CSV table of C-alpha atoms in Angstrom, one decimal:
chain,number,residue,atom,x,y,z
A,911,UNK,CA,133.4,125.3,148.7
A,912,UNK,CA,134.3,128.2,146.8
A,913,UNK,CA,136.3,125.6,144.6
A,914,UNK,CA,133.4,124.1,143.6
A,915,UNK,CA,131.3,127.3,142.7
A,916,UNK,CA,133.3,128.9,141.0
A,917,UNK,CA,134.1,125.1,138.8
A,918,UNK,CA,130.1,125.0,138.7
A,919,UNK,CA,129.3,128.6,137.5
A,920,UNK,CA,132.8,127.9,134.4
A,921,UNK,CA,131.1,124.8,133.1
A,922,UNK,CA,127.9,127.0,133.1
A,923,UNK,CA,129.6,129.4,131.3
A,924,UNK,CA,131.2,126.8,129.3
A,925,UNK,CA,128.3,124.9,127.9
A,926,UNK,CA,126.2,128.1,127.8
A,927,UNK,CA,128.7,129.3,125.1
A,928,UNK,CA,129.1,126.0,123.3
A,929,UNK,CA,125.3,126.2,123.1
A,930,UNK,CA,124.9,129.2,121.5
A,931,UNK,CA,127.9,129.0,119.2
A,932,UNK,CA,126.6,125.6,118.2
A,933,UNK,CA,124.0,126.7,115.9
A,934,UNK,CA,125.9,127.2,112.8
A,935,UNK,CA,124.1,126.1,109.9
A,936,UNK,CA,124.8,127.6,106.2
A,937,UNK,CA,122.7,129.0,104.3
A,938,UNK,CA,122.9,128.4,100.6
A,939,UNK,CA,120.0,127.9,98.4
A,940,UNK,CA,121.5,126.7,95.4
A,941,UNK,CA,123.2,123.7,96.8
A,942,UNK,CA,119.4,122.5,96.4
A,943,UNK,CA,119.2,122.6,92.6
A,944,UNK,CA,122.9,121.5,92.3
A,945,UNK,CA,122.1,118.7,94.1
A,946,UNK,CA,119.5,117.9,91.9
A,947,UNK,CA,121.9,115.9,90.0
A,948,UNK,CA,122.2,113.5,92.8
A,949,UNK,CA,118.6,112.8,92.7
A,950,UNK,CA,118.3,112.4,89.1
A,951,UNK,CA,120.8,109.7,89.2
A,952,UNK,CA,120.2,108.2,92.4
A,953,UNK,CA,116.6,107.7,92.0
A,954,UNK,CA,117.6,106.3,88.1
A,955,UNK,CA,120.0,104.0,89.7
A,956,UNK,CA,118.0,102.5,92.2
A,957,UNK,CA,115.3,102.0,89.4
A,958,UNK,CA,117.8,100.3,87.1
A,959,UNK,CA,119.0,97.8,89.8
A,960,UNK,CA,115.3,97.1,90.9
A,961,UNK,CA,114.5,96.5,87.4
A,962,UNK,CA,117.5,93.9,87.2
A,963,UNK,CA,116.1,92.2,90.3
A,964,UNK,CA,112.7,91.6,88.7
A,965,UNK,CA,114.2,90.5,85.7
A,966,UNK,CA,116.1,87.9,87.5
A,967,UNK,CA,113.0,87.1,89.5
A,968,UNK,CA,111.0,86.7,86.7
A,969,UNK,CA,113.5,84.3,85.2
A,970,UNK,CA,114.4,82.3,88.3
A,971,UNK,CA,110.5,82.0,88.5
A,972,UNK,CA,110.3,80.6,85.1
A,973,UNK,CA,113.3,78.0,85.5
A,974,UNK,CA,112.7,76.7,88.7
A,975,UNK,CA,108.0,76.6,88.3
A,976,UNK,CA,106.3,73.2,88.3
A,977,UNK,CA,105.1,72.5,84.5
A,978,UNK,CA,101.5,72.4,84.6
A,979,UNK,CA,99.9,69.3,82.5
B,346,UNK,CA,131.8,117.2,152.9
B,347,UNK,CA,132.4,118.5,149.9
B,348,UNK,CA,132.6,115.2,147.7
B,349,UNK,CA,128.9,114.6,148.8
B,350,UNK,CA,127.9,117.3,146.5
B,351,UNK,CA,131.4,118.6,144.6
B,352,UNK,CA,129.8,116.7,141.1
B,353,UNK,CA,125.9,117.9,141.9
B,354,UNK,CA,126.5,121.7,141.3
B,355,UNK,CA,128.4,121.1,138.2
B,356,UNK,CA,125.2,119.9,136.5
B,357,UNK,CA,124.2,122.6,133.5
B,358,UNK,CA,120.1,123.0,132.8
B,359,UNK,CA,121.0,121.7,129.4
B,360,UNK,CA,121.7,118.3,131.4
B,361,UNK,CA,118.6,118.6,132.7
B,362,UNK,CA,116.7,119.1,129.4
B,363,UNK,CA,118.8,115.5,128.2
B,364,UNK,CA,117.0,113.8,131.3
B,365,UNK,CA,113.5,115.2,130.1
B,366,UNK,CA,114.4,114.2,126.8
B,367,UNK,CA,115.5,110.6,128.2
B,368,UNK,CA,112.4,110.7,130.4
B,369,UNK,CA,110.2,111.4,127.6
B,370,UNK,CA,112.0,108.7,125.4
B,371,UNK,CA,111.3,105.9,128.1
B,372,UNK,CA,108.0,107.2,128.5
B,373,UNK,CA,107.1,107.1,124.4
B,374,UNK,CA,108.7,103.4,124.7
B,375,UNK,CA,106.4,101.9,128.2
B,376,UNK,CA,103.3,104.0,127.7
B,377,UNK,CA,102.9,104.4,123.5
B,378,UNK,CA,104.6,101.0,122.9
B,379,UNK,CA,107.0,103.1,120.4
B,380,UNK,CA,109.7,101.1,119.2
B,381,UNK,CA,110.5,99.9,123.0
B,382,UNK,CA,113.1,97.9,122.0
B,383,UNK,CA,115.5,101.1,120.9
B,384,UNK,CA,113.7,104.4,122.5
B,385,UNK,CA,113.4,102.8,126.3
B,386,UNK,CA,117.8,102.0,126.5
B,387,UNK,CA,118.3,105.1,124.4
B,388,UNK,CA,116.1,107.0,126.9
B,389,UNK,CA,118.2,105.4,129.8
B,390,UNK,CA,121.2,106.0,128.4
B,391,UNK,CA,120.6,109.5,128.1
B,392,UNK,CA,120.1,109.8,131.0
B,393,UNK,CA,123.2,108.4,132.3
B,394,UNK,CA,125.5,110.1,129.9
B,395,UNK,CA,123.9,113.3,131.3
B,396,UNK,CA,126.0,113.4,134.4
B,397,UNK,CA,129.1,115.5,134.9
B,398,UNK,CA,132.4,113.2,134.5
B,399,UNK,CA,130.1,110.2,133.9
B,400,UNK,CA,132.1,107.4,134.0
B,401,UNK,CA,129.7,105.3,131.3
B,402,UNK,CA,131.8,107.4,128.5
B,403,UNK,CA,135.4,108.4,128.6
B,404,UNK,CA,136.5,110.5,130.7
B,405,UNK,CA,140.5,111.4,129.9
B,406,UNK,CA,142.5,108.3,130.1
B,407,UNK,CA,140.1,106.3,132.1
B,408,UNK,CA,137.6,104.9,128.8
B,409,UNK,CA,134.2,104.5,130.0
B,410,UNK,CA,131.6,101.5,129.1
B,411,UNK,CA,129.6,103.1,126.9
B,412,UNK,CA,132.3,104.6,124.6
B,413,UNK,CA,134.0,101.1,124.5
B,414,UNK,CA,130.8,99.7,123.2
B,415,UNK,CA,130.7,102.6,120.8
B,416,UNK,CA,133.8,101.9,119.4
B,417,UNK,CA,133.3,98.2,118.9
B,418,UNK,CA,130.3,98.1,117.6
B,419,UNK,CA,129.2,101.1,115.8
B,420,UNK,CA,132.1,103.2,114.8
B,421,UNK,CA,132.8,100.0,112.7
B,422,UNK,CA,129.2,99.5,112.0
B,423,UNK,CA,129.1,96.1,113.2
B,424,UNK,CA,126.0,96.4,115.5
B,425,UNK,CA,123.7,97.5,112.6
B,426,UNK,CA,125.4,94.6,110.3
B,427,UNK,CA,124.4,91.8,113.3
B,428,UNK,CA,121.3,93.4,113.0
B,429,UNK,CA,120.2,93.0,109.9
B,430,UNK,CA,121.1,89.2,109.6
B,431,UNK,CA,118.7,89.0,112.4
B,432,UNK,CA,116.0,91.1,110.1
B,433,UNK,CA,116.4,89.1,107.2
B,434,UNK,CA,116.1,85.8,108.7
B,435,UNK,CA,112.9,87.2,109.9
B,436,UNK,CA,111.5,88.2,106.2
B,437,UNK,CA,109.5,86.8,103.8
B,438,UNK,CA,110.1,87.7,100.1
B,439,UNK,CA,107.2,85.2,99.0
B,440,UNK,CA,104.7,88.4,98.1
B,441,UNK,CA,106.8,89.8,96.0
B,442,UNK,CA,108.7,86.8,94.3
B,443,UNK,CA,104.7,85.9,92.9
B,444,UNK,CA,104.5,89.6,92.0
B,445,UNK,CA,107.7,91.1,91.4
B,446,UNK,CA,106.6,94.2,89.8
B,447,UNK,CA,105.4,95.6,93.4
B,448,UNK,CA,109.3,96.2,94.1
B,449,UNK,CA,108.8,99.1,91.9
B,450,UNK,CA,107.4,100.6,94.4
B,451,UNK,CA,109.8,100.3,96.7
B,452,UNK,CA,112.0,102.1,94.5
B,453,UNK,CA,109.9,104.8,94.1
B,454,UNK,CA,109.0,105.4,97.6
B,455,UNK,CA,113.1,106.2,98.5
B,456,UNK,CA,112.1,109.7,96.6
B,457,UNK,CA,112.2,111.8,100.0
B,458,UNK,CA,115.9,110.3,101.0
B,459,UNK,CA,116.9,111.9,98.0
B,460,UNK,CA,114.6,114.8,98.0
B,461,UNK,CA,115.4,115.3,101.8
B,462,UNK,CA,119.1,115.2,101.2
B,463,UNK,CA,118.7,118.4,98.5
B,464,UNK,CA,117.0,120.1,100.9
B,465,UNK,CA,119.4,119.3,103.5
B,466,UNK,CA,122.4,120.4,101.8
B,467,UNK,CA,120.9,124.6,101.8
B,468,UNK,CA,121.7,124.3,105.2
B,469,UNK,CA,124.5,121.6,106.0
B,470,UNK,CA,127.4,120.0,104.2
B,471,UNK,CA,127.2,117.2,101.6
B,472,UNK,CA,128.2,114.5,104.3
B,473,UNK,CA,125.7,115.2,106.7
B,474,UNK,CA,123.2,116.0,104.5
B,475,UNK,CA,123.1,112.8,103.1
B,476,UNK,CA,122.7,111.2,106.6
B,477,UNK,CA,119.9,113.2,107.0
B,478,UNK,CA,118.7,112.2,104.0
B,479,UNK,CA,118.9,108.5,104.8
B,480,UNK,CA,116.9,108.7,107.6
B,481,UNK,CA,114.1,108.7,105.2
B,482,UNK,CA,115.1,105.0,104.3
B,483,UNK,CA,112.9,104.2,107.5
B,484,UNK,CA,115.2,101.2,108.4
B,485,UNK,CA,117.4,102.3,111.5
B,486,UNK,CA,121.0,99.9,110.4
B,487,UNK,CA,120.9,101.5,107.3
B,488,UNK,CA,120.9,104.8,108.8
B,489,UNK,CA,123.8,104.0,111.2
B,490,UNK,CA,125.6,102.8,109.1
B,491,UNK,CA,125.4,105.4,106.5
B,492,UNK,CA,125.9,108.2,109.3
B,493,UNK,CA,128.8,106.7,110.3
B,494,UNK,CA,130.4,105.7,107.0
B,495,UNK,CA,130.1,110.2,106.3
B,496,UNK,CA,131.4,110.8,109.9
B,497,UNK,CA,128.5,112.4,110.3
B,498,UNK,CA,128.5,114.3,113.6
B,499,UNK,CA,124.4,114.3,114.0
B,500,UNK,CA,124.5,110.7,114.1
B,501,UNK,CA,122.4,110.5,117.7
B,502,UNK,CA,119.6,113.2,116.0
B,503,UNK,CA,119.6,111.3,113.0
B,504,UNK,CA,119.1,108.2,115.4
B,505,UNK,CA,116.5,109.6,117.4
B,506,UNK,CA,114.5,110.6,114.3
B,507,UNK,CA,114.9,107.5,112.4
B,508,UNK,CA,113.3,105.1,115.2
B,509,UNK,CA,110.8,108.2,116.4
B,510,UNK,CA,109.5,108.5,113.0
B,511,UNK,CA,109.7,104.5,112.4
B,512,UNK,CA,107.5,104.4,115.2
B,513,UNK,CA,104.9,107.5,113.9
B,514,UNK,CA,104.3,105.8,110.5
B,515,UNK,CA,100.7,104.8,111.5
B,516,UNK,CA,100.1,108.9,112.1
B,517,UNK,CA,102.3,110.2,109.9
B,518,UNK,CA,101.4,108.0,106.5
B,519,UNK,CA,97.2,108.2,107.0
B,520,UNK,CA,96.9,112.0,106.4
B,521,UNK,CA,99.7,112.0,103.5
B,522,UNK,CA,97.6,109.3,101.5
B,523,UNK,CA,94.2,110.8,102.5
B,524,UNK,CA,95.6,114.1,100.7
B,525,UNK,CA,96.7,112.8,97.5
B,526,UNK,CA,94.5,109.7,96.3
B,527,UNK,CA,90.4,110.3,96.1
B,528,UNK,CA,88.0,108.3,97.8
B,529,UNK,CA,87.3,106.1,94.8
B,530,UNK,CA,90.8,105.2,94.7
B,531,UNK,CA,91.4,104.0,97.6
B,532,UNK,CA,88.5,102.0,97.3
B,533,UNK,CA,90.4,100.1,94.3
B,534,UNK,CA,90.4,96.2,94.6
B,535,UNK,CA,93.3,94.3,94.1
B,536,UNK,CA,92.8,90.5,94.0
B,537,UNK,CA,95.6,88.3,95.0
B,538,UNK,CA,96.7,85.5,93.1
B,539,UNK,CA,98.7,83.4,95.1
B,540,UNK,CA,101.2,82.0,92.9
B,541,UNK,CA,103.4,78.6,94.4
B,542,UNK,CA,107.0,79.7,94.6
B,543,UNK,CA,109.5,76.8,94.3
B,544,UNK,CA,112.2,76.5,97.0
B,545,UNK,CA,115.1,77.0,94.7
B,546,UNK,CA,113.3,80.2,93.7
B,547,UNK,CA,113.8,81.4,97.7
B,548,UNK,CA,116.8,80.0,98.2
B,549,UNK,CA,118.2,81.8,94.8
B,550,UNK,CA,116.6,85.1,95.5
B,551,UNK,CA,119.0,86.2,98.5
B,552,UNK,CA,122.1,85.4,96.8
B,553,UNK,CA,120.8,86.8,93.1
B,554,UNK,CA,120.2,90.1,94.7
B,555,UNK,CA,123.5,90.5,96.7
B,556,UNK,CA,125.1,89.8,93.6
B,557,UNK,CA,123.7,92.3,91.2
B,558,UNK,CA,123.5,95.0,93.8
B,559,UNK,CA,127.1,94.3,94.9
B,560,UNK,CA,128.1,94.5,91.0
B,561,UNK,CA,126.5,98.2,91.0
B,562,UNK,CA,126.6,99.2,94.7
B,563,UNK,CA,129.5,98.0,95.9
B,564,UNK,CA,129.2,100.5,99.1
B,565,UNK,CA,126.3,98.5,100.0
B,566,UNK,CA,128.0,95.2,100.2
B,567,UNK,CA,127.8,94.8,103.9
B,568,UNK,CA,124.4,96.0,104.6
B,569,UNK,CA,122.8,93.8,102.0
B,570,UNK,CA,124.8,90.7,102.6
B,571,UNK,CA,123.9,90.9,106.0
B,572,UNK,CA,120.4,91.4,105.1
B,573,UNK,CA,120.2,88.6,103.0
B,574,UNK,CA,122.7,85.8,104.7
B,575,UNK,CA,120.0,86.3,107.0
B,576,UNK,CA,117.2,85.8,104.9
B,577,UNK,CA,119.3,82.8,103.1
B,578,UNK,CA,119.6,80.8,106.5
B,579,UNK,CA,116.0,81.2,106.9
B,580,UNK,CA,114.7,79.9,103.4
B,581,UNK,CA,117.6,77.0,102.7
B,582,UNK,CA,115.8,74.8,105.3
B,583,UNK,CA,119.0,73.5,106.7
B,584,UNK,CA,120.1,76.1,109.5
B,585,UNK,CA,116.5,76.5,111.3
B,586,UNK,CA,118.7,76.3,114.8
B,587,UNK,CA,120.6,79.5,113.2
B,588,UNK,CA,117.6,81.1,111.7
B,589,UNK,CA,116.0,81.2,115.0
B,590,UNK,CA,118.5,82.5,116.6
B,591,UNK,CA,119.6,85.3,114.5
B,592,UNK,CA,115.3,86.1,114.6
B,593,UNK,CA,115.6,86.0,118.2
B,594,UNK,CA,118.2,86.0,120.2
B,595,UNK,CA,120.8,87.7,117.9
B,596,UNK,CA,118.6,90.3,116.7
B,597,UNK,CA,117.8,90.9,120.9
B,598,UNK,CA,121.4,90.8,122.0
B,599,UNK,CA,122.1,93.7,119.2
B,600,UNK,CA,119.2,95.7,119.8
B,601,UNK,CA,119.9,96.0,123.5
B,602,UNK,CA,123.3,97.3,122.7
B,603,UNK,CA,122.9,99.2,120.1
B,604,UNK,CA,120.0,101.5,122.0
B,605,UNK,CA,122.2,101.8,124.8
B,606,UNK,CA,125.1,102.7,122.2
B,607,UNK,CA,124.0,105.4,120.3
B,608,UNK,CA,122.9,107.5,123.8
B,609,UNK,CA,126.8,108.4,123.9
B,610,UNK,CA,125.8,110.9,120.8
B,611,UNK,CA,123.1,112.2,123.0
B,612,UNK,CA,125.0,114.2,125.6
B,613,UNK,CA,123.8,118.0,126.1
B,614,UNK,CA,126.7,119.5,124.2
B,615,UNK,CA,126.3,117.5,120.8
B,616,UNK,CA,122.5,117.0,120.7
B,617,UNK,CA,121.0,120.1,122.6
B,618,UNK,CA,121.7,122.0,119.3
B,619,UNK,CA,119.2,123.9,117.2
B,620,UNK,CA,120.5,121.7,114.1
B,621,UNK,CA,119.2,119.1,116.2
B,622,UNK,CA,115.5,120.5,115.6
B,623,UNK,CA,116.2,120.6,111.8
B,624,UNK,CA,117.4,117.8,111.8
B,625,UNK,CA,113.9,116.5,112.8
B,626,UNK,CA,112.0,118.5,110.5
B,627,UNK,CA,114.1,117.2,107.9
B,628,UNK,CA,113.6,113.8,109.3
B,629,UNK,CA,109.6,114.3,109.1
B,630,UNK,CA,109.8,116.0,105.7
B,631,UNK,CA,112.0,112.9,104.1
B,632,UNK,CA,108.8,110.1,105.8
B,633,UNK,CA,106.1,112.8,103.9
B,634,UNK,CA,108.2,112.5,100.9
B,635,UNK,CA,108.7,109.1,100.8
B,636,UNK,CA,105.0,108.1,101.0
B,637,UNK,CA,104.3,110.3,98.5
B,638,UNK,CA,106.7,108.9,96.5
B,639,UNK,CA,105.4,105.8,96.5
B,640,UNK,CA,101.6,107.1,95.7
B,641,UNK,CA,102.0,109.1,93.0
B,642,UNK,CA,104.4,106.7,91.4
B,643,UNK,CA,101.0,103.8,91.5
B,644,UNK,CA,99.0,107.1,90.2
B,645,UNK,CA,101.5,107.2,87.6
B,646,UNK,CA,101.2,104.0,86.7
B,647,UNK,CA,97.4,103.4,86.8
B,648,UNK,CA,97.4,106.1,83.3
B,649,UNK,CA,98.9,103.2,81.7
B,650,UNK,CA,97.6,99.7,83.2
B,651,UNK,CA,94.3,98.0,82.4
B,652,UNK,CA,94.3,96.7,86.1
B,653,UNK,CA,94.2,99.7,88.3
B,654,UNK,CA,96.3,99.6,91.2
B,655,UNK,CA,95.5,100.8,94.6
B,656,UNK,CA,97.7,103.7,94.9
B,657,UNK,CA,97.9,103.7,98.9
B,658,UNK,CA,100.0,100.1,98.7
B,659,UNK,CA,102.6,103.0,97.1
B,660,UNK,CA,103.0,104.3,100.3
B,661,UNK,CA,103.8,100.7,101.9
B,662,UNK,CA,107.5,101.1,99.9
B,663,UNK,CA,108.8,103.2,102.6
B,664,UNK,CA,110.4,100.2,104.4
B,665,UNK,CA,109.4,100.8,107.8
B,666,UNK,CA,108.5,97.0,107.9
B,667,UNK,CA,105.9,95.6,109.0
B,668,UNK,CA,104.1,98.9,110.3
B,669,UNK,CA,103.6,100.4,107.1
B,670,UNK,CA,102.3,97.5,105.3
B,671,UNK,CA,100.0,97.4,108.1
B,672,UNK,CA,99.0,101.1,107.8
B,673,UNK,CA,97.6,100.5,103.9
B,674,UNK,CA,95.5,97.3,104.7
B,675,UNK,CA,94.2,99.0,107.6
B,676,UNK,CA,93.1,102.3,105.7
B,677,UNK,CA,91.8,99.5,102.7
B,678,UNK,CA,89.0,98.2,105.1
B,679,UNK,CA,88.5,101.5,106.5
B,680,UNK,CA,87.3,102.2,102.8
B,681,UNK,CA,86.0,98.9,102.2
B,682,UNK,CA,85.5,96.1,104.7
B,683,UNK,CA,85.9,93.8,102.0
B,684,UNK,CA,89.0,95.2,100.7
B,685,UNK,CA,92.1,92.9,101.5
B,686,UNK,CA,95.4,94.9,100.4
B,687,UNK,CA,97.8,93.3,103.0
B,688,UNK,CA,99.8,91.0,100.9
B,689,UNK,CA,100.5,93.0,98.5
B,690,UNK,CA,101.0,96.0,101.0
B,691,UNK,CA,103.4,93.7,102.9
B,692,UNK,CA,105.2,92.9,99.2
B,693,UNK,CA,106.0,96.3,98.9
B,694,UNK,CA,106.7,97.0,102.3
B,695,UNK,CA,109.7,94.0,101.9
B,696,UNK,CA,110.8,95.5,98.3
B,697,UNK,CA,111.3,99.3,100.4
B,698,UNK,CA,113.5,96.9,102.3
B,699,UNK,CA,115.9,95.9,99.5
B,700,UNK,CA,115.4,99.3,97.9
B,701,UNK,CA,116.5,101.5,101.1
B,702,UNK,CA,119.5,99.5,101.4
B,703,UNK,CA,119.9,100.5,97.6
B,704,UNK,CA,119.6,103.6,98.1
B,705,UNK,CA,122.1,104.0,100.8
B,706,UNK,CA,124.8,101.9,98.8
B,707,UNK,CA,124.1,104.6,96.3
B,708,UNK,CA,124.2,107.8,98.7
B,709,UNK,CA,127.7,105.9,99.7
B,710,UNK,CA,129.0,105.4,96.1
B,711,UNK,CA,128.3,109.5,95.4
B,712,UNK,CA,130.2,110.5,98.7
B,713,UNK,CA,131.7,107.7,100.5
């Protein structure tokens, strides 16, 4: 019995500690504006590949539409 | 006596929060009807991995079922892959192959991935503030896949907030809209011409777009294949057999597992984190920036066209598929009975489709 209290009140103890150590976030503002780049060329990229798609879209459309009399 | 109760004291209150949490999960799934499918195994598996020496995940030597699952499915990404065969088959890319310019705003409305990601990275590394990021994407494979591909270690909070906030578009998107488009605006009109799209045309489209976003993305190889192989068994009008299958019982099969999956990331010691809690106001912020992503982009837009656009079917780009589409039309006849935005709501609530999986092939080319 005292076995398993004193194996109850370690793991406690345990993942009372990992708890409170696990908070560990940074803090650093500018890795917000350097990161801008990211979103300057991610955004452009995904408009550039959309753009491609409804090109081809508009062009499979063309090729492949009924001729109208 | 002793084995009666040897594992019961070892429980930890933070064990105890993980069963409320699993409780509240199942409860969100049976009572709100919020994405059942994922939140009611993810809530039961939480439960269950809440247990000291729970043998559903490894314990030492002896591997557990969970874990095993883990490993074969997800830390290889293959779950979320099977997945999205199963999601394409059950789309239909006829809205915006007669209008293709709505999968602009699809593009647009991946703004708050991005902008999420920046705002992330003040407070976590580049890897897993990108997987935060992509939660805004709004399409749960995408997010796996990307987590996992960054060996992100949030991957069950970025989980949890994916499918929660999947499920809260219809309160989350109203207010956003509301805020930034008048009255008048949302009262615009959009007629739709129904254009006939030739079969070829379908059965081009799936393999055209893997192609060119596989040319410039070639991270994103798997997710969009998947996506459209899917989509390419549906519309070739040879495989129906396989295209119901992958709609139905595929897409099942995978769903079951993956919910059940991704609770071994949702044990007390790896989610019961405060970066957990930012992690969902991160989640929330990259869903507001998103939507308004896609409104001010129509706003945009309408200073340039003769035929004004609603800007509310912006908002529909944020993927979250079909809810969101649904969201716009319904706000439309809140305005104006007579106001029918659905099919293009829906076009651009496909096009966020294609475009999340974009954007995720692109968060992978920067720091795959």
């Amino acid at each position: 019995m005292e076995e398993i209290v004193t194996t109850a009140v370690e793991t406690v103890a345990e993942t009372a500690a990992e708890t409170a150590s696990g908070f560990e976030v940074l803090f650093e503002p500018m890795n917000f504006v350097s990161n801008l780049y990211y979103m300057g060329t991610g955004m452009l990229g995904i408009f550039i590949v959309i753009g491609i798609i409804i090109g081809a879209t508009v062009v499979m459309n063309k090729l492949t539409s009924r001729k109208k009399n | 006596m002793d084995f009666l109760y040897q594992y019961i004291v070892q429980i930890t209150w933070q064990q105890v929060v993980m069963w409320a949490i699993g409780g509240l999960l199942i409860f969100l799934a049976i009572k709100k009807e919020m994405e059942p499918t994922l939140l009611l195994p993810m809530g039961f598996g939480t439960i269950v991995v809440n247990f000291p020496h729970s043998g559903v995940i490894t314990q030492g030597d002896e591997a557990g079922m969970l874990d095993i699952l883990f490993d074969a499915g997800i830390a290889n990404e293959l779950f979320p892959l099977l997945l999205f065969i199963g999601i394409g088959a059950m789309i239909d890319f006829s809205p915006i192959l007669t209008n293709p310019k709505l999968m602009l705003f699809g593009a647009a409305a991946q703004f708050g991935i991005f902008f999420t990601f920046c705002l992330a990275s003040i407070f976590f590394p580049q890897n897993d503030a990108a997987s935060i990021g992509i939660i805004g994407a709004a399409d749960g494979p995408t997010a796996i896949v990307v987590a996992q591909k960054l060996n992100s270690q949030f991957i069950g909070a970025i989980m949890v907030a994916a499918y929660s906030y999947m499920a809260l578009v219809p309160i989350i998107q109203p207010p956003i809209i509301k805020l930034l488009t008048t009255k008048k605006e949302r009262m615009i009109r959009m007629p739709y011409r129904g254009a006939e799209v030739s079969k070829i045309t379908k059965i081009l489209f799936p393999i055209v777009i893997t192609m060119v976003t596989v040319a410039i993305a070639p991270s994103s190889a798997s997710l969009i294949f998947s996506l459209m192989f899917g989509n390419l068994i549906r519309e070739c009008g040879v495989l129906d057999n396989l295209s119901e299958t992958a709609q139905k019982v595929l897409a099942n099969l995978v769903t079951i597992f993956l919910g059940i999956t991704i609770a071994t990331k949702m044990e007390a010691s790896q989610f019961l984190r405060g970066e957990t809690l930012l992690i969902l106001g991160l989640g929330l912020f990259a869903f507001i920036f998103d939507t308004a992503g896609g409104v001010l982009f129509a706003k945009f837009l309408n200073l340039f066209s003769k035929e004004k656009i609603n800007p509310m079917i912006g908002a529909a780009g944020i993927s979250a598929f079909p809810m969101s589409g649904r969201v716009v039309h319904k706000m439309g006849l809140e305005e104006d009975p007579q106001n029918f935005l659905l099919m293009h709501s829906i076009g651009v609530n496909v096009s966020g489709q294609i475009a999340s999986v974009i954007a995720g092939g692109m968060i992978l080319n920067f720091f795959g």
